[in-house]
């Protein structure tokens, strides 16, 4: 008589990985990479250190997953802004999005990427490099969009897309720093309005 071969069944994790990742994102967002201890992370995630390593890898690997989640979630305004039909619309979308995201009462203030970029020890070097690339990718995407705007006549021909993109992204990251230090949303909007009033006109 044939016997049915049984396949090994993995032990269920017993927790919602998506929810755990969301909670980890909030911890990194509030405390930065170095400020978020494993104890703080696992307590917020409601799991043991062993379960965290099994599901997400080490702290750096967890942060990489969190940064991806942040980019596709709270920071998704950036991708949407790039789809605006004009360069001014792109700039407005970026600044409006960063102000809304970094000052939302239900979330930590500031930007997860900026907060975590302040890591200073040798142990945070790979994370700093990751976040440097993350910021550079933002600049590159805006620069390429502004090049298109110049080609289409939406920006003056004399405009340097690289410089203009650097101005916008630097200002946007500066807003995140200001928000983290407690500057009010209405004050940040006033600053953004002042920035946009100097926008180059075709």
PDB file of C-alpha atoms in Angstrom:
ATOM      1  CA  UNK A   1       0.000   0.000   0.000  1.00  0.00           C
ATOM      2  CA  UNK A   2       1.351   3.412  -0.931  1.00  0.00           C
ATOM      3  CA  UNK A   3       1.844   5.830   1.848  1.00  0.00           C
ATOM      4  CA  UNK A   4       1.288   9.492   1.258  1.00  0.00           C
ATOM      5  CA  UNK A   5       4.558  11.419   1.573  1.00  0.00           C
ATOM      6  CA  UNK A   6       4.182  14.299   3.928  1.00  0.00           C
ATOM      7  CA  UNK A   7       5.766  17.653   3.139  1.00  0.00           C
ATOM      8  CA  UNK A   8       7.338  19.649   5.927  1.00  0.00           C
ATOM      9  CA  UNK A   9       5.089  22.433   7.030  1.00  0.00           C
ATOM     10  CA  UNK A  10       6.753  25.595   8.249  1.00  0.00           C
ATOM     11  CA  UNK A  11       5.676  26.964  11.562  1.00  0.00           C
ATOM     12  CA  UNK A  12       3.403  29.963  11.035  1.00  0.00           C
ATOM     13  CA  UNK A  13       4.973  33.237  12.084  1.00  0.00           C
ATOM     14  CA  UNK A  14       2.017  34.118  14.229  1.00  0.00           C
ATOM     15  CA  UNK A  15       2.134  37.822  13.428  1.00  0.00           C
ATOM     16  CA  UNK A  16       1.200  40.169  10.628  1.00  0.00           C
ATOM     17  CA  UNK A  17       4.457  40.996   8.823  1.00  0.00           C
ATOM     18  CA  UNK A  18       2.893  43.992   7.097  1.00  0.00           C
ATOM     19  CA  UNK A  19       1.718  45.466  10.386  1.00  0.00           C
ATOM     20  CA  UNK A  20       5.083  44.746  12.007  1.00  0.00           C
ATOM     21  CA  UNK A  21       6.867  46.526   9.160  1.00  0.00           C
ATOM     22  CA  UNK A  22       4.545  49.526   9.513  1.00  0.00           C
ATOM     23  CA  UNK A  23       5.350  49.760  13.211  1.00  0.00           C
ATOM     24  CA  UNK A  24       9.074  49.464  12.527  1.00  0.00           C
ATOM     25  CA  UNK A  25       8.762  52.304  10.035  1.00  0.00           C
ATOM     26  CA  UNK A  26       7.268  54.549  12.696  1.00  0.00           C
ATOM     27  CA  UNK A  27      10.100  53.747  15.114  1.00  0.00           C
ATOM     28  CA  UNK A  28      12.816  54.512  12.566  1.00  0.00           C
ATOM     29  CA  UNK A  29      10.893  57.615  11.493  1.00  0.00           C
ATOM     30  CA  UNK A  30      10.734  58.970  15.029  1.00  0.00           C
ATOM     31  CA  UNK A  31      14.159  57.947  16.331  1.00  0.00           C
ATOM     32  CA  UNK A  32      16.346  57.664  13.229  1.00  0.00           C
ATOM     33  CA  UNK A  33      18.404  54.604  12.351  1.00  0.00           C
ATOM     34  CA  UNK A  34      20.854  54.708  15.228  1.00  0.00           C
ATOM     35  CA  UNK A  35      18.309  55.881  17.760  1.00  0.00           C
ATOM     36  CA  UNK A  36      16.050  52.906  17.055  1.00  0.00           C
ATOM     37  CA  UNK A  37      17.340  50.094  19.273  1.00  0.00           C
ATOM     38  CA  UNK A  38      16.491  46.455  18.630  1.00  0.00           C
ATOM     39  CA  UNK A  39      14.594  46.423  21.908  1.00  0.00           C
ATOM     40  CA  UNK A  40      12.528  49.434  20.857  1.00  0.00           C
ATOM     41  CA  UNK A  41      11.893  47.954  17.423  1.00  0.00           C
ATOM     42  CA  UNK A  42      10.856  44.484  18.561  1.00  0.00           C
ATOM     43  CA  UNK A  43       8.665  45.887  21.332  1.00  0.00           C
ATOM     44  CA  UNK A  44       6.848  48.133  18.848  1.00  0.00           C
ATOM     45  CA  UNK A  45       6.558  45.287  16.341  1.00  0.00           C
ATOM     46  CA  UNK A  46       5.238  42.944  19.011  1.00  0.00           C
ATOM     47  CA  UNK A  47       7.729  40.189  18.172  1.00  0.00           C
ATOM     48  CA  UNK A  48      10.927  38.663  19.533  1.00  0.00           C
ATOM     49  CA  UNK A  49      14.382  39.457  18.190  1.00  0.00           C
ATOM     50  CA  UNK A  50      14.533  35.912  16.802  1.00  0.00           C
ATOM     51  CA  UNK A  51      11.282  36.433  14.898  1.00  0.00           C
ATOM     52  CA  UNK A  52      12.508  39.765  13.581  1.00  0.00           C
ATOM     53  CA  UNK A  53      15.697  38.241  12.194  1.00  0.00           C
ATOM     54  CA  UNK A  54      13.748  35.341  10.675  1.00  0.00           C
ATOM     55  CA  UNK A  55      11.191  37.582   8.979  1.00  0.00           C
ATOM     56  CA  UNK A  56      13.197  40.674   8.067  1.00  0.00           C
ATOM     57  CA  UNK A  57      16.906  39.998   8.533  1.00  0.00           C
ATOM     58  CA  UNK A  58      19.174  42.169  10.662  1.00  0.00           C
ATOM     59  CA  UNK A  59      18.535  45.795  11.592  1.00  0.00           C
ATOM     60  CA  UNK A  60      20.034  47.167   8.377  1.00  0.00           C
ATOM     61  CA  UNK A  61      17.990  44.795   6.222  1.00  0.00           C
ATOM     62  CA  UNK A  62      14.878  45.745   8.156  1.00  0.00           C
ATOM     63  CA  UNK A  63      15.639  49.409   7.547  1.00  0.00           C
ATOM     64  CA  UNK A  64      16.010  48.806   3.808  1.00  0.00           C
ATOM     65  CA  UNK A  65      12.545  47.256   3.749  1.00  0.00           C
ATOM     66  CA  UNK A  66      11.189  50.136   5.825  1.00  0.00           C
ATOM     67  CA  UNK A  67      12.710  52.744   3.501  1.00  0.00           C
ATOM     68  CA  UNK A  68      11.076  51.036   0.528  1.00  0.00           C
ATOM     69  CA  UNK A  69       7.758  51.053   2.365  1.00  0.00           C
ATOM     70  CA  UNK A  70       8.202  54.726   3.242  1.00  0.00           C
ATOM     71  CA  UNK A  71       8.991  55.621  -0.386  1.00  0.00           C
ATOM     72  CA  UNK A  72       5.908  53.796  -1.642  1.00  0.00           C
ATOM     73  CA  UNK A  73       3.665  55.054   1.168  1.00  0.00           C
ATOM     74  CA  UNK A  74       4.127  58.352   3.029  1.00  0.00           C
ATOM     75  CA  UNK A  75       6.681  59.619   0.498  1.00  0.00           C
ATOM     76  CA  UNK A  76       4.719  58.556  -2.602  1.00  0.00           C
ATOM     77  CA  UNK A  77       3.771  62.210  -3.163  1.00  0.00           C
ATOM     78  CA  UNK A  78       7.194  62.613  -4.783  1.00  0.00           C
ATOM     79  CA  UNK A  79       6.473  60.176  -7.606  1.00  0.00           C
ATOM     80  CA  UNK A  80       3.035  61.704  -8.127  1.00  0.00           C
ATOM     81  CA  UNK A  81       4.532  65.204  -8.279  1.00  0.00           C
ATOM     82  CA  UNK A  82       6.858  64.187 -11.110  1.00  0.00           C
ATOM     83  CA  UNK A  83       3.781  63.402 -13.212  1.00  0.00           C
ATOM     84  CA  UNK A  84       2.492  66.975 -13.032  1.00  0.00           C
ATOM     85  CA  UNK A  85       2.219  68.584 -16.499  1.00  0.00           C
ATOM     86  CA  UNK A  86       4.455  71.568 -15.673  1.00  0.00           C
ATOM     87  CA  UNK A  87       7.742  72.073 -13.830  1.00  0.00           C
ATOM     88  CA  UNK A  88       6.032  74.510 -11.478  1.00  0.00           C
ATOM     89  CA  UNK A  89       3.412  71.845 -10.798  1.00  0.00           C
ATOM     90  CA  UNK A  90       6.208  69.383  -9.993  1.00  0.00           C
ATOM     91  CA  UNK A  91       7.822  71.810  -7.552  1.00  0.00           C
ATOM     92  CA  UNK A  92       4.486  72.654  -5.950  1.00  0.00           C
ATOM     93  CA  UNK A  93       3.616  68.969  -5.595  1.00  0.00           C
ATOM     94  CA  UNK A  94       6.956  68.138  -4.005  1.00  0.00           C
ATOM     95  CA  UNK A  95       6.803  70.974  -1.480  1.00  0.00           C
ATOM     96  CA  UNK A  96       3.126  70.490  -0.671  1.00  0.00           C
ATOM     97  CA  UNK A  97       3.738  66.782  -0.187  1.00  0.00           C
ATOM     98  CA  UNK A  98       6.778  67.140   2.027  1.00  0.00           C
ATOM     99  CA  UNK A  99       5.030  69.707   4.238  1.00  0.00           C
ATOM    100  CA  UNK A 100       1.924  67.538   4.609  1.00  0.00           C
ATOM    101  CA  UNK A 101       3.924  64.366   5.294  1.00  0.00           C
ATOM    102  CA  UNK A 102       6.395  65.845   7.759  1.00  0.00           C
ATOM    103  CA  UNK A 103       3.814  67.706   9.859  1.00  0.00           C
ATOM    104  CA  UNK A 104       0.959  65.190  10.016  1.00  0.00           C
ATOM    105  CA  UNK A 105      -0.285  64.974  13.641  1.00  0.00           C
ATOM    106  CA  UNK A 106      -0.756  61.199  13.534  1.00  0.00           C
ATOM    107  CA  UNK A 107       2.808  60.519  12.359  1.00  0.00           C
ATOM    108  CA  UNK A 108       6.308  61.418  13.568  1.00  0.00           C
ATOM    109  CA  UNK A 109       7.466  64.860  12.475  1.00  0.00           C
ATOM    110  CA  UNK A 110      10.147  65.235   9.860  1.00  0.00           C
ATOM    111  CA  UNK A 111      11.312  62.779   7.205  1.00  0.00           C
ATOM    112  CA  UNK A 112      12.380  59.200   7.896  1.00  0.00           C
ATOM    113  CA  UNK A 113      15.178  59.476   5.334  1.00  0.00           C
ATOM    114  CA  UNK A 114      16.522  62.745   6.732  1.00  0.00           C
ATOM    115  CA  UNK A 115      16.257  61.659  10.377  1.00  0.00           C
ATOM    116  CA  UNK A 116      18.140  58.444   9.702  1.00  0.00           C
ATOM    117  CA  UNK A 117      20.782  60.170   7.576  1.00  0.00           C
ATOM    118  CA  UNK A 118      22.080  61.804  10.742  1.00  0.00           C
ATOM    119  CA  UNK A 119      23.680  58.500  11.800  1.00  0.00           C
ATOM    120  CA  UNK A 120      27.253  59.283  12.770  1.00  0.00           C
ATOM    121  CA  UNK A 121      28.982  56.097  13.935  1.00  0.00           C
ATOM    122  CA  UNK A 122      30.921  53.685  11.744  1.00  0.00           C
ATOM    123  CA  UNK A 123      28.093  51.193  12.229  1.00  0.00           C
ATOM    124  CA  UNK A 124      25.744  53.512  10.362  1.00  0.00           C
ATOM    125  CA  UNK A 125      27.965  53.967   7.321  1.00  0.00           C
ATOM    126  CA  UNK A 126      26.083  51.583   5.022  1.00  0.00           C
ATOM    127  CA  UNK A 127      22.794  53.196   5.980  1.00  0.00           C
ATOM    128  CA  UNK A 128      24.242  56.645   5.290  1.00  0.00           C
ATOM    129  CA  UNK A 129      25.381  55.424   1.885  1.00  0.00           C
ATOM    130  CA  UNK A 130      21.910  53.983   1.248  1.00  0.00           C
ATOM    131  CA  UNK A 131      20.265  57.289   2.138  1.00  0.00           C
ATOM    132  CA  UNK A 132      22.771  59.279   0.102  1.00  0.00           C
ATOM    133  CA  UNK A 133      21.773  57.182  -2.903  1.00  0.00           C
ATOM    134  CA  UNK A 134      18.093  57.662  -1.994  1.00  0.00           C
ATOM    135  CA  UNK A 135      18.486  61.443  -1.970  1.00  0.00           C
ATOM    136  CA  UNK A 136      20.582  61.406  -5.138  1.00  0.00           C
ATOM    137  CA  UNK A 137      17.905  59.367  -6.892  1.00  0.00           C
ATOM    138  CA  UNK A 138      15.375  62.052  -5.959  1.00  0.00           C
ATOM    139  CA  UNK A 139      17.609  64.764  -7.371  1.00  0.00           C
ATOM    140  CA  UNK A 140      18.221  62.801 -10.578  1.00  0.00           C
ATOM    141  CA  UNK A 141      14.513  62.205 -11.126  1.00  0.00           C
ATOM    142  CA  UNK A 142      13.710  65.901 -10.693  1.00  0.00           C
ATOM    143  CA  UNK A 143      16.640  66.961 -12.890  1.00  0.00           C
ATOM    144  CA  UNK A 144      15.509  64.681 -15.706  1.00  0.00           C
ATOM    145  CA  UNK A 145      11.951  65.999 -15.399  1.00  0.00           C
ATOM    146  CA  UNK A 146      13.209  69.597 -15.578  1.00  0.00           C
ATOM    147  CA  UNK A 147      15.335  68.780 -18.628  1.00  0.00           C
ATOM    148  CA  UNK A 148      12.150  67.676 -20.314  1.00  0.00           C
ATOM    149  CA  UNK A 149      10.481  70.912 -19.229  1.00  0.00           C
ATOM    150  CA  UNK A 150      13.281  72.915 -20.874  1.00  0.00           C
ATOM    151  CA  UNK A 151      12.971  70.867 -24.079  1.00  0.00           C
ATOM    152  CA  UNK A 152       9.209  71.457 -24.099  1.00  0.00           C
ATOM    153  CA  UNK A 153       9.560  75.196 -23.530  1.00  0.00           C
ATOM    154  CA  UNK A 154       7.928  75.008 -20.108  1.00  0.00           C
ATOM    155  CA  UNK A 155      11.136  76.348 -18.514  1.00  0.00           C
ATOM    156  CA  UNK A 156      13.353  79.059 -20.037  1.00  0.00           C
ATOM    157  CA  UNK A 157      16.076  77.740 -22.356  1.00  0.00           C
ATOM    158  CA  UNK A 158      18.713  79.301 -20.116  1.00  0.00           C
ATOM    159  CA  UNK A 159      17.589  77.174 -17.123  1.00  0.00           C
ATOM    160  CA  UNK A 160      20.118  74.711 -15.723  1.00  0.00           C
ATOM    161  CA  UNK A 161      17.952  71.679 -14.818  1.00  0.00           C
ATOM    162  CA  UNK A 162      20.613  70.269 -12.523  1.00  0.00           C
ATOM    163  CA  UNK A 163      20.917  73.450 -10.456  1.00  0.00           C
ATOM    164  CA  UNK A 164      17.156  73.977 -10.318  1.00  0.00           C
ATOM    165  CA  UNK A 165      16.621  70.368  -9.196  1.00  0.00           C
ATOM    166  CA  UNK A 166      19.294  70.788  -6.531  1.00  0.00           C
ATOM    167  CA  UNK A 167      17.608  73.944  -5.271  1.00  0.00           C
ATOM    168  CA  UNK A 168      14.229  72.228  -5.030  1.00  0.00           C
ATOM    169  CA  UNK A 169      15.425  69.028  -3.350  1.00  0.00           C
ATOM    170  CA  UNK A 170      17.668  70.927  -0.923  1.00  0.00           C
ATOM    171  CA  UNK A 171      14.757  73.175   0.035  1.00  0.00           C
ATOM    172  CA  UNK A 172      12.447  70.171   0.416  1.00  0.00           C
ATOM    173  CA  UNK A 173      14.877  68.320   2.684  1.00  0.00           C
ATOM    174  CA  UNK A 174      15.361  71.545   4.633  1.00  0.00           C
ATOM    175  CA  UNK A 175      11.612  71.713   5.206  1.00  0.00           C
ATOM    176  CA  UNK A 176      11.784  68.206   6.675  1.00  0.00           C
ATOM    177  CA  UNK A 177      14.506  69.307   9.107  1.00  0.00           C
ATOM    178  CA  UNK A 178      12.485  72.358  10.104  1.00  0.00           C
ATOM    179  CA  UNK A 179       9.371  70.252  10.598  1.00  0.00           C
ATOM    180  CA  UNK A 180      11.281  67.838  12.841  1.00  0.00           C
ATOM    181  CA  UNK A 181      12.388  70.763  14.989  1.00  0.00           C
ATOM    182  CA  UNK A 182       8.781  71.838  15.511  1.00  0.00           C
ATOM    183  CA  UNK A 183       8.210  74.582  12.927  1.00  0.00           C
ATOM    184  CA  UNK A 184       4.479  74.869  12.259  1.00  0.00           C
ATOM    185  CA  UNK A 185       2.844  73.762   9.027  1.00  0.00           C
ATOM    186  CA  UNK A 186       1.566  77.249   8.198  1.00  0.00           C
ATOM    187  CA  UNK A 187       5.073  78.696   8.551  1.00  0.00           C
ATOM    188  CA  UNK A 188       6.483  76.056   6.233  1.00  0.00           C
ATOM    189  CA  UNK A 189       3.756  76.804   3.692  1.00  0.00           C
ATOM    190  CA  UNK A 190       4.688  80.488   3.784  1.00  0.00           C
ATOM    191  CA  UNK A 191       8.322  79.579   3.146  1.00  0.00           C
ATOM    192  CA  UNK A 192       7.323  77.292   0.251  1.00  0.00           C
ATOM    193  CA  UNK A 193       5.154  80.033  -1.250  1.00  0.00           C
ATOM    194  CA  UNK A 194       8.104  82.437  -1.093  1.00  0.00           C
ATOM    195  CA  UNK A 195      10.313  79.869  -2.821  1.00  0.00           C
ATOM    196  CA  UNK A 196       7.787  79.274  -5.590  1.00  0.00           C
ATOM    197  CA  UNK A 197       7.298  82.985  -6.243  1.00  0.00           C
ATOM    198  CA  UNK A 198      10.831  83.051  -7.616  1.00  0.00           C
ATOM    199  CA  UNK A 199      10.152  80.203 -10.039  1.00  0.00           C
ATOM    200  CA  UNK A 200      11.665  80.781 -13.520  1.00  0.00           C
ATOM    201  CA  UNK A 201       9.045  81.682 -16.122  1.00  0.00           C
ATOM    202  CA  UNK A 202       9.301  80.641 -19.754  1.00  0.00           C
TER     203      UNK A 202
END
